[in-house]
mmCIF file of C-alpha atoms in Angstrom:
data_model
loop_
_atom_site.group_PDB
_atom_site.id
_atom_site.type_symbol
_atom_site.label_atom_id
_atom_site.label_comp_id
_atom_site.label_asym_id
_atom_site.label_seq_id
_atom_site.Cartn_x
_atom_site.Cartn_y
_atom_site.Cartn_z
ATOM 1 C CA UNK A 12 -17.889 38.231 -57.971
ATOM 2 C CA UNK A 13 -14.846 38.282 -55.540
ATOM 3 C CA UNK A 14 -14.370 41.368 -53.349
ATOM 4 C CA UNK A 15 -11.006 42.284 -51.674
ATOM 5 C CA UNK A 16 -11.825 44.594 -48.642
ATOM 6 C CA UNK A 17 -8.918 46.572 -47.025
ATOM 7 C CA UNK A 18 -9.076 48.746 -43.986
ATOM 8 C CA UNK A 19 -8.101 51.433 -42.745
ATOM 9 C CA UNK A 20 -7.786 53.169 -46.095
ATOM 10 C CA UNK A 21 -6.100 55.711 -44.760
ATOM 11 C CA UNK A 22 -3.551 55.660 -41.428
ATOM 12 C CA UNK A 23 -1.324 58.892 -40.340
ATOM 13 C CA UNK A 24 1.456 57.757 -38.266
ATOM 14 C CA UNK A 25 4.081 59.610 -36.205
ATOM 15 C CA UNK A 26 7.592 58.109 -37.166
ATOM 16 C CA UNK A 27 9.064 55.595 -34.963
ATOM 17 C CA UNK A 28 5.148 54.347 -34.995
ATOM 18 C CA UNK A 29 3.875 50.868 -35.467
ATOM 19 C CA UNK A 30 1.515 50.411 -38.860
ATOM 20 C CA UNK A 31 -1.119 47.825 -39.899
ATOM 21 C CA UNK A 32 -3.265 46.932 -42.608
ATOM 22 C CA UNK A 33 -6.092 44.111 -43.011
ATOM 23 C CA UNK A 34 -7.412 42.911 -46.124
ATOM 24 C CA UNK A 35 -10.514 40.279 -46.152
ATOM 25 C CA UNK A 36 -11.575 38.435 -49.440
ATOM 26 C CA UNK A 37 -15.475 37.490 -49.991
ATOM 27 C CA UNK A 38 -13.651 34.094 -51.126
ATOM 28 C CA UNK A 39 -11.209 31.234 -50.620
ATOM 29 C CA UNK A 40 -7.883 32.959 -51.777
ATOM 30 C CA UNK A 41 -5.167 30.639 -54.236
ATOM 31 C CA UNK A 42 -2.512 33.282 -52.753
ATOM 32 C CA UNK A 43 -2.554 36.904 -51.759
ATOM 33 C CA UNK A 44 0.067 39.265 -52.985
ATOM 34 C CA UNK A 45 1.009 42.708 -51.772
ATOM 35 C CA UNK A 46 2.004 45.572 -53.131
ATOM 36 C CA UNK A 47 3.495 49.188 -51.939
ATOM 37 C CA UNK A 48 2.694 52.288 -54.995
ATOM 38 C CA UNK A 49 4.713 55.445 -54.162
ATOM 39 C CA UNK A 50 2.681 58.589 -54.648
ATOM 40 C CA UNK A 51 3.220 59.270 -58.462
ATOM 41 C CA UNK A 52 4.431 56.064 -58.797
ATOM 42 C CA UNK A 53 3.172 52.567 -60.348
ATOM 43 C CA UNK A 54 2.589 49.540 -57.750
ATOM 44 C CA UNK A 55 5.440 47.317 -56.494
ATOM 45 C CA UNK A 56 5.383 43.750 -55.703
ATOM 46 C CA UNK A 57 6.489 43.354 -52.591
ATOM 47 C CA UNK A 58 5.642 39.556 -51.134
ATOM 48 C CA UNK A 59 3.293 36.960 -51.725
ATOM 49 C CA UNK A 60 1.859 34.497 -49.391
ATOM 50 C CA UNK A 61 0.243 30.705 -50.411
ATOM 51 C CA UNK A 62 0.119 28.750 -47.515
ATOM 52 C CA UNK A 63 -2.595 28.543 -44.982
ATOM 53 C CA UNK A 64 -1.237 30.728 -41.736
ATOM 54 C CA UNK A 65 1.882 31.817 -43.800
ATOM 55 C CA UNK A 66 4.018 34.248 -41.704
ATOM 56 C CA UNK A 67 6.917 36.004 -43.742
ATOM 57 C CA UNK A 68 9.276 39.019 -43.076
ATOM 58 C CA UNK A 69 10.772 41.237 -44.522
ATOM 59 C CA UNK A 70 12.707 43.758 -42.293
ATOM 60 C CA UNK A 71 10.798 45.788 -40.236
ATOM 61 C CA UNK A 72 7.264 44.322 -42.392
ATOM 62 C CA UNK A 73 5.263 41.275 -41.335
ATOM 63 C CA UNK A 74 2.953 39.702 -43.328
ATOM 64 C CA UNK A 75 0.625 36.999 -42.546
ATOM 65 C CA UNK A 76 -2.186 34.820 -44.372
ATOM 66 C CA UNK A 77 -5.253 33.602 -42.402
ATOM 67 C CA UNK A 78 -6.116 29.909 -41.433
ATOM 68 C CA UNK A 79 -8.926 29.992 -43.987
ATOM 69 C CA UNK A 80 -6.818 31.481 -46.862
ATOM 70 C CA UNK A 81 -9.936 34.822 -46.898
ATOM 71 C CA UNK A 82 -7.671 37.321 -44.563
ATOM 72 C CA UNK A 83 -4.356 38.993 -44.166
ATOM 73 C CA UNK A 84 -2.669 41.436 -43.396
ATOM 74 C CA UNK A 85 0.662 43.459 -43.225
ATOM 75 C CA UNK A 86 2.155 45.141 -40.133
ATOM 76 C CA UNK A 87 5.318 47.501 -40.114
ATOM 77 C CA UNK A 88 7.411 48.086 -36.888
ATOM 78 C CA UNK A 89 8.618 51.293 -36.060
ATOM 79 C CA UNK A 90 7.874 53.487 -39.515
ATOM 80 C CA UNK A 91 9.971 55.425 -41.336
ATOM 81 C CA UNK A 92 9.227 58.557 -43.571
ATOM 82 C CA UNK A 93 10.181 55.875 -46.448
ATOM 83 C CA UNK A 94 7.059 53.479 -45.603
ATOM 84 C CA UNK A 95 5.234 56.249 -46.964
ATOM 85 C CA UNK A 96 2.763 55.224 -49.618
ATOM 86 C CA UNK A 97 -0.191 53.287 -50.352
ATOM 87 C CA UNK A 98 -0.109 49.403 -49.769
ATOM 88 C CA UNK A 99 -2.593 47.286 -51.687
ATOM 89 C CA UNK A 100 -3.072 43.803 -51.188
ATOM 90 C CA UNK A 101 -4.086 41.419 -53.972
ATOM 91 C CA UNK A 102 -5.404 38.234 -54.285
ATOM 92 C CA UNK A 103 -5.923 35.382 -56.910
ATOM 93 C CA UNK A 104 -9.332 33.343 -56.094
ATOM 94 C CA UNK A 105 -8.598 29.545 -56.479
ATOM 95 C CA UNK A 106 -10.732 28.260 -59.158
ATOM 96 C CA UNK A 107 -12.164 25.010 -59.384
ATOM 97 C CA UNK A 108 -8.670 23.565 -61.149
ATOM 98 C CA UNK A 109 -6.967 24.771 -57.911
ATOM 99 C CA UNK A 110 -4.382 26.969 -60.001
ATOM 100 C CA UNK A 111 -4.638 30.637 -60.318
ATOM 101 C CA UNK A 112 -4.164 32.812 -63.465
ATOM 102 C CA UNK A 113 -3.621 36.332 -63.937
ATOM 103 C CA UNK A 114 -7.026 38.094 -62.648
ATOM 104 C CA UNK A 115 -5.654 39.735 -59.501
ATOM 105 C CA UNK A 116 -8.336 41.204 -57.100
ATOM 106 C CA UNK A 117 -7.275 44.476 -55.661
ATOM 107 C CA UNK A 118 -8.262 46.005 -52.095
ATOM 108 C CA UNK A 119 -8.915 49.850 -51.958
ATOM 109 C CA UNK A 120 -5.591 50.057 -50.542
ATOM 110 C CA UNK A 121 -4.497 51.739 -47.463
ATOM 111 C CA UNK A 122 -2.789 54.774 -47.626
ATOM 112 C CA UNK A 123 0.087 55.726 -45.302
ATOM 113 C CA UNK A 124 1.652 58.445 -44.258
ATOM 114 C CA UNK A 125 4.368 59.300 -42.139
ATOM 115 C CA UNK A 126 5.280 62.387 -40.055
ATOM 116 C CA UNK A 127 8.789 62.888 -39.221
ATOM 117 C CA UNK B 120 16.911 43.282 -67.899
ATOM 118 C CA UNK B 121 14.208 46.554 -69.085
ATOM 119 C CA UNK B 122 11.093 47.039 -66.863
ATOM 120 C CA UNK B 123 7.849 47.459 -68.248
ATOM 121 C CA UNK B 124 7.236 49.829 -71.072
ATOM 122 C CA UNK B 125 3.759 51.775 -71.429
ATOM 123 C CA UNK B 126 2.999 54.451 -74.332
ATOM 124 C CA UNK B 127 2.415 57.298 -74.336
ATOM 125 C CA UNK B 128 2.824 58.510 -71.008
ATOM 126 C CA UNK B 129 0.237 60.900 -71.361
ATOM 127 C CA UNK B 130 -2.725 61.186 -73.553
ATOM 128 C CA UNK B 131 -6.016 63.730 -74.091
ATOM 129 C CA UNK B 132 -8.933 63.018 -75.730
ATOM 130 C CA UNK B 133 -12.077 64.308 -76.238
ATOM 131 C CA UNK B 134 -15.809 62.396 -75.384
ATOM 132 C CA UNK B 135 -16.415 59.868 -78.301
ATOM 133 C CA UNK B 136 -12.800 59.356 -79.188
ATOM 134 C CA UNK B 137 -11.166 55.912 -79.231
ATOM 135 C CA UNK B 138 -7.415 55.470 -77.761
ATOM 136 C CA UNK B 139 -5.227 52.601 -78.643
ATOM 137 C CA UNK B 140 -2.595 52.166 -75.817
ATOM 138 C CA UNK B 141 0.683 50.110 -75.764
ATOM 139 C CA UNK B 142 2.513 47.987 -73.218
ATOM 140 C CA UNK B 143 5.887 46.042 -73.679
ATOM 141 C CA UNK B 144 6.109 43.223 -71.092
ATOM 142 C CA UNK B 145 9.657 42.610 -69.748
ATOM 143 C CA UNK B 146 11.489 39.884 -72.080
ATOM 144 C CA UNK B 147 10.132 36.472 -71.500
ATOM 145 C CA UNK B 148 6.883 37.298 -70.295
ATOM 146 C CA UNK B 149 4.591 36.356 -71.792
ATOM 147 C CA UNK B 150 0.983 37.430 -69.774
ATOM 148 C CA UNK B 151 0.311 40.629 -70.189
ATOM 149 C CA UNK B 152 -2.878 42.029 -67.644
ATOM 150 C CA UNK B 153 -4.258 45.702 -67.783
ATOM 151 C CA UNK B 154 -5.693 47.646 -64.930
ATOM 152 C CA UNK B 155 -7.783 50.799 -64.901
ATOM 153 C CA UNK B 156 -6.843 53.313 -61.543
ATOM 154 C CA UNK B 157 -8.885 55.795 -60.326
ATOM 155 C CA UNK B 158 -9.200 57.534 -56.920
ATOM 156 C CA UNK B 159 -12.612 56.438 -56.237
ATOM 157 C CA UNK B 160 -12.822 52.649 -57.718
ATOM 158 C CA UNK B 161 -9.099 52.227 -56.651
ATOM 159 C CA UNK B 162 -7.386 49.238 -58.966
ATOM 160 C CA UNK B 163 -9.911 47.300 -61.479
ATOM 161 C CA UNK B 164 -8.856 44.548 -63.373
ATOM 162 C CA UNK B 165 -9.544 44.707 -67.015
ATOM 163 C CA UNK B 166 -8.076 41.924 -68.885
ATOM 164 C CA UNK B 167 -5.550 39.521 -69.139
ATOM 165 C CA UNK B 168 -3.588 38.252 -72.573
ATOM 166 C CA UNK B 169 -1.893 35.456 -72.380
ATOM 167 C CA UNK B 170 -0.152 33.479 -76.074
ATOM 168 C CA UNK B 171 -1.779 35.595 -77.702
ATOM 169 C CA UNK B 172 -5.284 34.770 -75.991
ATOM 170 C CA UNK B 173 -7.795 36.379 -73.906
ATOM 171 C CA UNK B 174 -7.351 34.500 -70.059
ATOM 172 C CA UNK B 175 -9.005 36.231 -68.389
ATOM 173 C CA UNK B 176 -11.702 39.790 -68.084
ATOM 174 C CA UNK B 177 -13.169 41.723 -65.627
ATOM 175 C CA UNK B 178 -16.415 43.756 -65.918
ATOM 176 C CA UNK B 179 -16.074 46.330 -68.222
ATOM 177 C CA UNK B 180 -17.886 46.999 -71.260
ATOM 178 C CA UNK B 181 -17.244 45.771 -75.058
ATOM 179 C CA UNK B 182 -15.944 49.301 -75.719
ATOM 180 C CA UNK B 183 -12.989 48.051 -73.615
ATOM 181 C CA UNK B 184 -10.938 45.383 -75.990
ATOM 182 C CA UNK B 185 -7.084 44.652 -76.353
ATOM 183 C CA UNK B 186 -4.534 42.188 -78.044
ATOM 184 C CA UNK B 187 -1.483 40.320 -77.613
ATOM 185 C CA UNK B 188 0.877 39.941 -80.815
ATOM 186 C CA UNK B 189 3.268 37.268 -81.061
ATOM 187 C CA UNK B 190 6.087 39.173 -79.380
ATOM 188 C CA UNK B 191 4.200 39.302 -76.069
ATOM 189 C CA UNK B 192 3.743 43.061 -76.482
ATOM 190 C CA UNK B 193 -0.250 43.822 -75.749
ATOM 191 C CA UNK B 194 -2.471 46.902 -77.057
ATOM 192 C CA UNK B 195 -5.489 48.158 -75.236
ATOM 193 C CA UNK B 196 -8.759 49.966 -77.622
ATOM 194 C CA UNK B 197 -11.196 52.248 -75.659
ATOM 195 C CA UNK B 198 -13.932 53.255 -77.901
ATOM 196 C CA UNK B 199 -16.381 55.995 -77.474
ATOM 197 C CA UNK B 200 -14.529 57.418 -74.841
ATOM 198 C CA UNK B 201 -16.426 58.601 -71.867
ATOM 199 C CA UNK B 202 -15.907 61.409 -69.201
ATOM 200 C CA UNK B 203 -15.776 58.087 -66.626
ATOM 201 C CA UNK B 204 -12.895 56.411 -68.847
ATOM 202 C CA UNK B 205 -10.223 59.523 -67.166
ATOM 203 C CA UNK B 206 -7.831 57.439 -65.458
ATOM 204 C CA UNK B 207 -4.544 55.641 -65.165
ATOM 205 C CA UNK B 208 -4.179 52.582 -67.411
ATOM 206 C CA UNK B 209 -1.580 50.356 -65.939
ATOM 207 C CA UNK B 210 -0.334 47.305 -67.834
ATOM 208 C CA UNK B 211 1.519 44.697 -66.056
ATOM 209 C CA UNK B 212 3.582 41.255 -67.010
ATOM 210 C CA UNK B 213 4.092 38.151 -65.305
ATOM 211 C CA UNK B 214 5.668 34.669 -66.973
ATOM 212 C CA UNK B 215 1.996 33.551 -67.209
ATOM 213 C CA UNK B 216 2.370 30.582 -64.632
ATOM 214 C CA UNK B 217 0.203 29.934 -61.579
ATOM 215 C CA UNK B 218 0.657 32.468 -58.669
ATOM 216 C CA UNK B 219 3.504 34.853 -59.833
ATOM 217 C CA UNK B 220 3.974 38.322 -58.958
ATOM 218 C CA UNK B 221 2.966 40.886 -61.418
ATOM 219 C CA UNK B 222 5.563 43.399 -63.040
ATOM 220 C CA UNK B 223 3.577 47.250 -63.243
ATOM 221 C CA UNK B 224 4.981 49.461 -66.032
ATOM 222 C CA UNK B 225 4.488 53.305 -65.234
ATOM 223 C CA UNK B 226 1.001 53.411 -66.818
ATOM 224 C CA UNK B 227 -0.462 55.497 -69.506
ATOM 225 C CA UNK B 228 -2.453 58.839 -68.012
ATOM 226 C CA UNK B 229 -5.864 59.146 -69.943
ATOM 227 C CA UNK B 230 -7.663 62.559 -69.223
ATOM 228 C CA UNK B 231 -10.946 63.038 -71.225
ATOM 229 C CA UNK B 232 -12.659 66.602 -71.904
#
């Protein structure tokens, strides 16, 4: 079945520090969605990508979708003590129909912290 | 417009138990998907309801089975609970169309003894 690898899974950061994540899928991905989860808290949808080479921003995050729709990954400029978290991504494997339901893949997630 | 609600918060059982949890999507949603989080297998998917339907399921055993009613609002069984099943049980709701971010309600903590 469809794996979602993510690396590092875990990244300690001084703040003011630059911060990335990769994720890889064993598959051709319909999108990829990421998500941030507080500790103690429940995951939050934070962007989703479709397009082949898809850059987006948001702030001081950068995410980006692979040529081949399998990788991505998630960069934040200069972190702050309220980056702090874990950051899955999440992908939908296109099907043979070319549309995507609601079976999400998850990556192990990459969990960051932040010291002030 | 109300988040996602998941009951009970909290929840103990003991081995060979079943638990019957509860997830309210957010109004006019109407998939409903349930995820099982643990520290060492991360997020797994479990299943997806969608009009009342099964759409899609992951790879967990028949003792793991759920519902949609009518009003969107979804119910997840565990039978014959297991030391293993000790985890958080997070429901989440989307409108049920192609590539649309998922909604996470707080999740329901399940500790077995």
């Amino acid at each position: 079945g469809q794996q979602v690898m993510q690396i590092p899974q875990y990244q300690h950061v001084q703040e003011g520090e630059d911060f990335t994540t990769y994720c890889n899928s064993s598959t051709t991905l319909s999108n990829i969605q990421w998500y941030k989860q507080r500790p103690g808290g429940h995951p939050v949808f934070l962007i989703q990508l479709v397009k082949s080479g898809e850059v987006k921003k948001q702030k001081r995050l950068t995410f980006q979708f692979g040529e081949a729709k399998k990788n991505s990954s998630l960069h934040i400029t200069a972190t702050q003590t309220t980056d702090v978290g874990t950051y899955f991504c999440a992908g939908l494997e296109a099907n043979a129909g070319g549309t995507s339901y609601g079976k999400l893949t998850f990556g192990q997630g990459t969990i960051l912290t932040v010291h002030p | 417009k109300a988040g996602v609600t998941q009951t009970p918060r909290y929840l103990i059982k003991t081995r060979g138990q079943q638990v019957t949890l509860s997830c309210s999507p957010i109004s006019g949603h109407r998939s409903v998907s349930w995820y099982q989080q643990t520290p060492g297998q991360g997020l797994q998917f479990l299943f997806e309801y969608f009009s009342e339907t099964q759409r899609n399921k992951g790879n967990f055993p028949g003792r793991f089975s759920g519902r949609q009613f009518s009003n969107s609002r979804s119910e997840m069984n565990v039978s014959t609970l297991e030391l293993g099943d000790s985890a958080l049980y997070l429901c989440a709701s989307s409108p049920g169309q192609p590539n649309q971010p998922q909604h996470f309600g707080d999740g329901t903590r399940l500790s077995i003894l």
